[in-house]
Each structure stands twice: as structure tokens, then as C-alpha cells.
XYZ file of C-alpha atoms in Angstrom:
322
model
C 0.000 0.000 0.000
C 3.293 2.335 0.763
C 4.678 1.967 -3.275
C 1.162 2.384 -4.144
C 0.676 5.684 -2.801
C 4.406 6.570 -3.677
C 3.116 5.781 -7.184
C 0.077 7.989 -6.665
C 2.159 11.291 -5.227
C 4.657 10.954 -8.235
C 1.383 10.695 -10.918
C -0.231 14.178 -9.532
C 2.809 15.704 -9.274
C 3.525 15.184 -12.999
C -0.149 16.591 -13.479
C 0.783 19.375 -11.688
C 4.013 20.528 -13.916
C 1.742 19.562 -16.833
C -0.649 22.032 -15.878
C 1.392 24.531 -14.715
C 3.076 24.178 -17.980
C -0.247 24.978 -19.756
C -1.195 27.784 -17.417
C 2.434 29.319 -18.222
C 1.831 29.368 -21.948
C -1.864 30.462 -21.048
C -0.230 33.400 -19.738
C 1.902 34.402 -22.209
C -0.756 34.225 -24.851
C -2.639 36.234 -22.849
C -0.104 38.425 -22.417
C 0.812 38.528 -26.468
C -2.646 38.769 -27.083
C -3.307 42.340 -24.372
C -0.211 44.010 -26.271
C -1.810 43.533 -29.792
C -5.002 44.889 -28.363
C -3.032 47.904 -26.747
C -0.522 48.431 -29.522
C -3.458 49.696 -31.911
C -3.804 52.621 -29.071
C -0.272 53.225 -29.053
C 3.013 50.976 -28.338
C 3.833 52.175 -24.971
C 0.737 51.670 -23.899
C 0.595 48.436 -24.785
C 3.918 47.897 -22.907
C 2.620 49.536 -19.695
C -0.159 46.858 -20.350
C 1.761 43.985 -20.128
C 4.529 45.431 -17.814
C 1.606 46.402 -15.147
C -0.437 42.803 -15.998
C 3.348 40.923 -15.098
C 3.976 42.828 -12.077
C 0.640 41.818 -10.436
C 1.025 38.059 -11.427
C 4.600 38.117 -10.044
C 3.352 39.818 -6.534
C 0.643 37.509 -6.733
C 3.049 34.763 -7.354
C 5.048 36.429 -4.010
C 2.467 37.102 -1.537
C 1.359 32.789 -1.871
C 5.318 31.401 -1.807
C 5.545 33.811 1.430
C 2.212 32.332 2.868
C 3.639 28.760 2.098
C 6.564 29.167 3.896
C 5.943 31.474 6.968
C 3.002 28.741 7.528
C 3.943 26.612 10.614
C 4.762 23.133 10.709
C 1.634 21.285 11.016
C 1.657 18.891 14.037
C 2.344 15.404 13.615
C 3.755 11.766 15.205
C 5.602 9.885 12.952
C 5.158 6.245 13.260
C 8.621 5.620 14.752
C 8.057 8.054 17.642
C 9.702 7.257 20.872
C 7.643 8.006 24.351
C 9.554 11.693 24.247
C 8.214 12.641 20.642
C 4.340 11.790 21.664
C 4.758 13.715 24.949
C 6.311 16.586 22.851
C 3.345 15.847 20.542
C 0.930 16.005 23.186
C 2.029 19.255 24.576
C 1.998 21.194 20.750
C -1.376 19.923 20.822
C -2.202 21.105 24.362
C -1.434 24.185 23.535
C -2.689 25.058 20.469
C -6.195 23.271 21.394
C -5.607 25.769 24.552
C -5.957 28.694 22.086
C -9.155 27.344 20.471
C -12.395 29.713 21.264
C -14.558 25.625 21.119
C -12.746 25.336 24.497
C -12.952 28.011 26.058
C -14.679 26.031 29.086
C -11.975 23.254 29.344
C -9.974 23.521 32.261
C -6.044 22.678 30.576
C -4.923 23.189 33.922
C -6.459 21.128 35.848
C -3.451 19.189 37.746
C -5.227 15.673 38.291
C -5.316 14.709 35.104
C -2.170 13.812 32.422
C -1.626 15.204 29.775
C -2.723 12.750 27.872
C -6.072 12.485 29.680
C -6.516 16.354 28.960
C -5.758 15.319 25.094
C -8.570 12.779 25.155
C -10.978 14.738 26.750
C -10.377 18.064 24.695
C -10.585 16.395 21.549
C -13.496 14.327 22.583
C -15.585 17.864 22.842
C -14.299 18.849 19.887
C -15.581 15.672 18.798
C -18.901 16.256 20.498
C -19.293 19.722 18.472
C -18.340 18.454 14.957
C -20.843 15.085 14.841
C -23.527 16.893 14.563
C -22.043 19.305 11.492
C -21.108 15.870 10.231
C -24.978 14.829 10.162
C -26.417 17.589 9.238
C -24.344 17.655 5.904
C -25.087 13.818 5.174
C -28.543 14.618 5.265
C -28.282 17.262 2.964
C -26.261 15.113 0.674
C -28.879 12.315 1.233
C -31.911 14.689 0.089
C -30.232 16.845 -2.714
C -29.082 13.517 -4.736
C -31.510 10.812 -4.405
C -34.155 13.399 -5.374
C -31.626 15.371 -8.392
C -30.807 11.726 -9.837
C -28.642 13.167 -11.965
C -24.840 12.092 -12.440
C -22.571 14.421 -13.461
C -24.324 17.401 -10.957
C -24.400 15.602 -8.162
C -20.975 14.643 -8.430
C -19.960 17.885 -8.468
C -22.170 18.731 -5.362
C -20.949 15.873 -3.586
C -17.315 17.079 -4.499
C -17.962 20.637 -3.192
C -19.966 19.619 -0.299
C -17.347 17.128 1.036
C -14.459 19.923 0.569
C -16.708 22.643 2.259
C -17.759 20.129 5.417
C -13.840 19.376 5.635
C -13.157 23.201 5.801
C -16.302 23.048 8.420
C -14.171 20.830 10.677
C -11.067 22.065 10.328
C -12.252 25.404 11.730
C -13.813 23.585 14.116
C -10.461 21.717 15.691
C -8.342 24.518 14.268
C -5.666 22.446 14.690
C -4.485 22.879 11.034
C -4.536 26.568 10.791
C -1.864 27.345 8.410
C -2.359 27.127 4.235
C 0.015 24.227 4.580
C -2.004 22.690 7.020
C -5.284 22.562 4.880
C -3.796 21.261 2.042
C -2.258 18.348 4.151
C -5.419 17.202 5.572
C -7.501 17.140 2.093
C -4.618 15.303 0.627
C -4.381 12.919 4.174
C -8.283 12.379 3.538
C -8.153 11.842 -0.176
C -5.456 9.501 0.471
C -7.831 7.868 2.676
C -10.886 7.557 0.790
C -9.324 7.005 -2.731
C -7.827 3.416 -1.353
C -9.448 0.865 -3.179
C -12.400 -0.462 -1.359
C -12.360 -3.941 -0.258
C -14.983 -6.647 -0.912
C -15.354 -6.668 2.721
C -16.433 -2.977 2.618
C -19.042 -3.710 -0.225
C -20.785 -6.527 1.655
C -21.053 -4.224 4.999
C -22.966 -1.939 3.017
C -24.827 -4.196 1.433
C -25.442 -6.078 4.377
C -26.384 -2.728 6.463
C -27.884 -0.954 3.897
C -30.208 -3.004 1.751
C -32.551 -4.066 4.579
C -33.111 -0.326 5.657
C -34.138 0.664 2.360
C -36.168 -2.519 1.928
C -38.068 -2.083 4.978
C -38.362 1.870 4.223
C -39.903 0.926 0.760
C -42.118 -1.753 1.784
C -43.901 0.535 4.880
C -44.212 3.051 2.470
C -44.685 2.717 -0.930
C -47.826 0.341 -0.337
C -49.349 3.090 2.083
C -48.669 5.847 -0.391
C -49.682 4.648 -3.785
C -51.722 1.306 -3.433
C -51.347 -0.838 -6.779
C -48.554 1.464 -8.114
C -45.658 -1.215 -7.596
C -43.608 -0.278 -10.518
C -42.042 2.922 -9.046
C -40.890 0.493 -6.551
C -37.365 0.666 -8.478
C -37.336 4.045 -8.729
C -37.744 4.444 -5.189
C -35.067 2.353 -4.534
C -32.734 3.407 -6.954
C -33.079 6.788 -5.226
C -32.405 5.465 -1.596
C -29.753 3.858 -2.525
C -27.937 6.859 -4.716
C -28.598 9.285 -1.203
C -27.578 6.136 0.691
C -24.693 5.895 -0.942
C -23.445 9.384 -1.150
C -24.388 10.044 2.733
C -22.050 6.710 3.674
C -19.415 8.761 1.904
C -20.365 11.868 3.680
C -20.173 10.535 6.934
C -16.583 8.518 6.259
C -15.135 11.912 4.748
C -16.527 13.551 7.671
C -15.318 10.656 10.469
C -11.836 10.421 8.231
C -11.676 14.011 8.762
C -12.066 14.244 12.647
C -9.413 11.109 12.940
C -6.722 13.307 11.682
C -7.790 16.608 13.308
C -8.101 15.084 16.733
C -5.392 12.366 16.267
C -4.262 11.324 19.734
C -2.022 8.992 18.326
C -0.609 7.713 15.155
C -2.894 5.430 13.367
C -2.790 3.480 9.864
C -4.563 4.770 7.095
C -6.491 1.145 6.393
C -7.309 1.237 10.470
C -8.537 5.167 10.360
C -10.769 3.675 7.213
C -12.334 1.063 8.577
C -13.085 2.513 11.854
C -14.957 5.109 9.769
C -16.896 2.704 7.934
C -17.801 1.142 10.993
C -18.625 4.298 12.664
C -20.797 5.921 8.983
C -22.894 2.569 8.926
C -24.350 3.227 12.869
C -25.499 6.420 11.874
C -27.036 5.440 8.108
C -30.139 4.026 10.260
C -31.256 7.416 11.529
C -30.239 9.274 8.544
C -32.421 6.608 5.822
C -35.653 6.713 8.582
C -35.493 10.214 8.821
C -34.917 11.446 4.942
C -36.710 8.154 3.380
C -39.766 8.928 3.729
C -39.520 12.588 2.154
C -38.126 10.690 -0.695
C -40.871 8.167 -0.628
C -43.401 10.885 -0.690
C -41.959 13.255 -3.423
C -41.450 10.089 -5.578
C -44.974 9.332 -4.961
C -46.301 12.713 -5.578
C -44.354 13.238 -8.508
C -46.241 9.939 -9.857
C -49.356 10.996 -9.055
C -48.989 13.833 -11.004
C -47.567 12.652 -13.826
C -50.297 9.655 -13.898
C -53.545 12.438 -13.722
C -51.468 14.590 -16.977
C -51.130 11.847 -19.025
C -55.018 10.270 -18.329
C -56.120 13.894 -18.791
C -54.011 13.623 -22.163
C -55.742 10.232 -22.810
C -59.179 11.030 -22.194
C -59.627 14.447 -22.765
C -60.280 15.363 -19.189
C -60.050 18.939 -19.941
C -62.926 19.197 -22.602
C -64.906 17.328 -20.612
C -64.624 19.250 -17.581
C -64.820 22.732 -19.612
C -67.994 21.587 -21.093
């Protein structure tokens, strides 16, 4: 799994000097094509153009490198850290946790507990506080694509949704507060959720999943349109696209808190299946609570489609009029 994700790092970085290439000649046609635009006013014009256009590319260009580098080390354990490195570790984390307006209440000083204990217990507020955020986002995820049913938008939802929820967090723990920092933890959580899933992970959400949604449908559907049995697979092809897409919101979300609040160092195939464990416990409440919405608009949508088209059939309308 090491060479594999070796193998990954040195593929993006050759897409990123590939596109930076592109972007540099980008800017230089740009930059051709703004002097031939100015040079019909007057040459020097079209040279203060350019010149001015540079300049605020380069000082763009300046003002990021010096972000990048005055940003502060971002706090981690390395997996061959002796008992001195994790207490160092646990004190950097002590104290910028002790700057964090979340824990404002927490008593850091409190001398009968360790350090350690005053670790656990910080981050398990933090924890406390960024569940919920966690939820509420897999809901939304839930209800926006099982009812949109459409591919290529609701990946693209998904996509932003997941990177705004982990900028949620982070905020939240504040424990990666540097440029740096951010850009570490959505690459530590990509790294996470791109490994391949394992057929293990496919029947545990089949296994979990599938009955919910099967139950969900067959409490519902019957009671909401009697005799109307072939939306059945519509309704459960939309479950199970807002099923699918919450599970991903919650391990995103769970991945996200494991490397915020890490108290330790953990493996990246451990830190993934503890989220799946963790996403699938709170799928039951999430299904019960946005299935039936889906159920109903579904149904409604049905209903309404059924009474155009037999108004269509029959002439409805002229009959009514008359």
C-alpha cells in the first residue's frame, strides 16, 4: 500500500508541472494577445499593459510562496516516535487546542489529570461539536441527490460539499490553521478515501444498507400509492444513490475528525475502517429520517404525472370545460 501511494504522489505531481506548464503558456498568450489589443492605441501603452499585468502576477506569485513558507509546521507523530516525541506531541497539541475559542470552558490546567487524559478529553468535545455538522451535511447530501438523480451534478455537489464540510471541521479543531495545514489534511483524507475499497467494505454496506431501504420501501410505498408497484425501483434506486453518497459523507466527515483530533498515530487502512464502521451506525437514523420525504416526493411526482397523461388520454379537460 506504501509503493502504491508513492506511485500515486509521483502521478499528480507530474499533473501538476503539466498544468502549470499549460497555465504558463496560457499566460503568455494572454499576455501577447493584451499588447496587440493595446498596440493599436499606441506601443507604450501596450507595454505599460503587459509590464503592469506581469507585475501583479509576479506579486501575486510572491504574496502565496511567502504564505507557504511562513506557515507553521503542522503537528504530527511519525510512526517511529519514541515516548519523548508523543509527549512533545501532546504538549503542541495542548497548547494550540488551549488557544481554540470551542474550548474556552476546558480547564487545561487542571493538575489531576495527564496530559494525555486532557488530550482525550479536549478532543473528545471537539468531537462532540463536529458530529452533529457531520450529520447535518449527510442529510443534505442524502436529500439533494436521491431526489436530483442526476450524475454528473451531483458529483460535483458531492465534491464541493465534502471539501466545504472538511473546511467546516477544520475550523472547528483549528488544529491545522496554516495554508500548509489545509492542504495536508484534504490530501491525508483523499489519500484515505481514494484506497481501493475492499470486498469486505461492499458486503457491509450491502449487508447494512439493503434491509433499511427494503423495509423503508415496503412501509411506504404500499401506504402511499396502493397498486402502483412499478415505481418500486425508482424508489429504490433513489435510496440507494442518497444512501450511498451520505455513507461517503459521513466517512469523509469521520476520516476528517481522525486526523484533526489524532491522539495517536494510526494506519490509514485502520482510520478507514473505523470510519466505515462508525458511517454505517449512523445510516439508520439518517435513511428513517430522509426516506420517507423521498418516498413521498417520488410518490407525488407519480401521481402527477399519472392524472397529466389520463387527462391527455381522455380528454379530461374538454370534458370538464364543457
Amino acid at each position: 500500500m506504501a509503493q502504491w501511494w508513492q506511485d500515486i504522489r509521483k502521478f499528480l505531481k507530474l499533473i501538476v508541472i503539466f498544468v502549470s506548464i499549460i497555465f504558463f503558456v496560457f499566460l503568455i498568450n494572454q499576455c501577447v494577445t493584451l499588447y496587440n489589443l493595446l498596440a493599436q492605441i499606441h506601443p507604450y501603452v501596450a507595454i505599460a499593459g503587459v509590464a503592469l499585468l506581469v507585475l501583479a502576477i509576479l506579486w501575486f506569485a510572491y504574496k502565496l510562496y511567502r504564505q507557504w513558507s511562513a506557515s507553521p509546521e503542522v503537528i504530527q507523530l511519525s510512526p517511529e516516535a519514541s515516548d519523548a516525541d508523543y509527549q512533545d506531541y501532546v504538549e503542541k497539541m495542548l497548547a494550540l487546542l488551549a488557544k481554540n475559542p470551542n474550548l474556552q470552558d476546558f480547564d487545561f490546567e487542571d493538575e489531576q489529570k495527564t496530559q494525555e487524559e486532557k488530550l482525550d478529553q479536549a478532543i473528545a468535545v471537539l468531537d462532540n461539536l463536529s458530529l452533529p455538522m457531520i450529520k447535518q451535511n449527510a442529510n443534505a447530501i442524502f436529500l439533494t441527490t436521491a431526489v436530483s438523480q442526476n450524475g454528473s451534478l451531483d458529483s460535483l455537489v458531492v465534491l464541493f460539499s465534502l471539501m466545504r464540510m472538511i473546511w467546516q471541521l477544520a475550523n472547528v479543531y483549528q488544529t491545522r490553521p496554516s495554508l500548509k495545514g489545509f492542504l495536508k489534511l484534504y490530501g491525508q483524507v483523499a489519500s484515505v478515501v481514494l484506497m481501493a475499497r475492499t470486498i469486505e467494505d461492499a458486503d457491509l454496506i450491502e449487508g447494512q444498507l439493503e434491509p433499511l431501504i427494503a423495509s423503508l420501501v415496503g412501509e411506504s410505498v404500499a401506504s402511499a400509492i396502493p397498486g402502483m408497484v412499478p415505481i418500486t425501483n425508482l424508489v429504490v434506486s433513489s435510496l440507494m444513490e442518497g444512501s450511498v453518497n451520505a455513507f461517503l459523507t459521513l466517512r469523509v466527515g469521520l476520516i476528517t475528525q481522525a486526523y484533526l483530533g489524532m491522539e495517536k498515530r494510526e494506519d490509514r487502512s485502520y482510520i478507514r475502517r473505523s470510519a466505515a464502521m462508525q458511517s454505517l451506525t449512523h445510516m439508520g437514523s439518517i435513511i428513517k429520517e430522509n426516506g420517507k420525504v423521498i418516498v413521498k416526493t417520488v410518490a407525488n411526482a407519480v401521481k402527477k404525472s399519472s392524472m397529466g397523461t389520463a387527462k391527455k388520454w381522455f380528454n379530461l379537460d374538454a370534458v370538464f370545460n364543457k
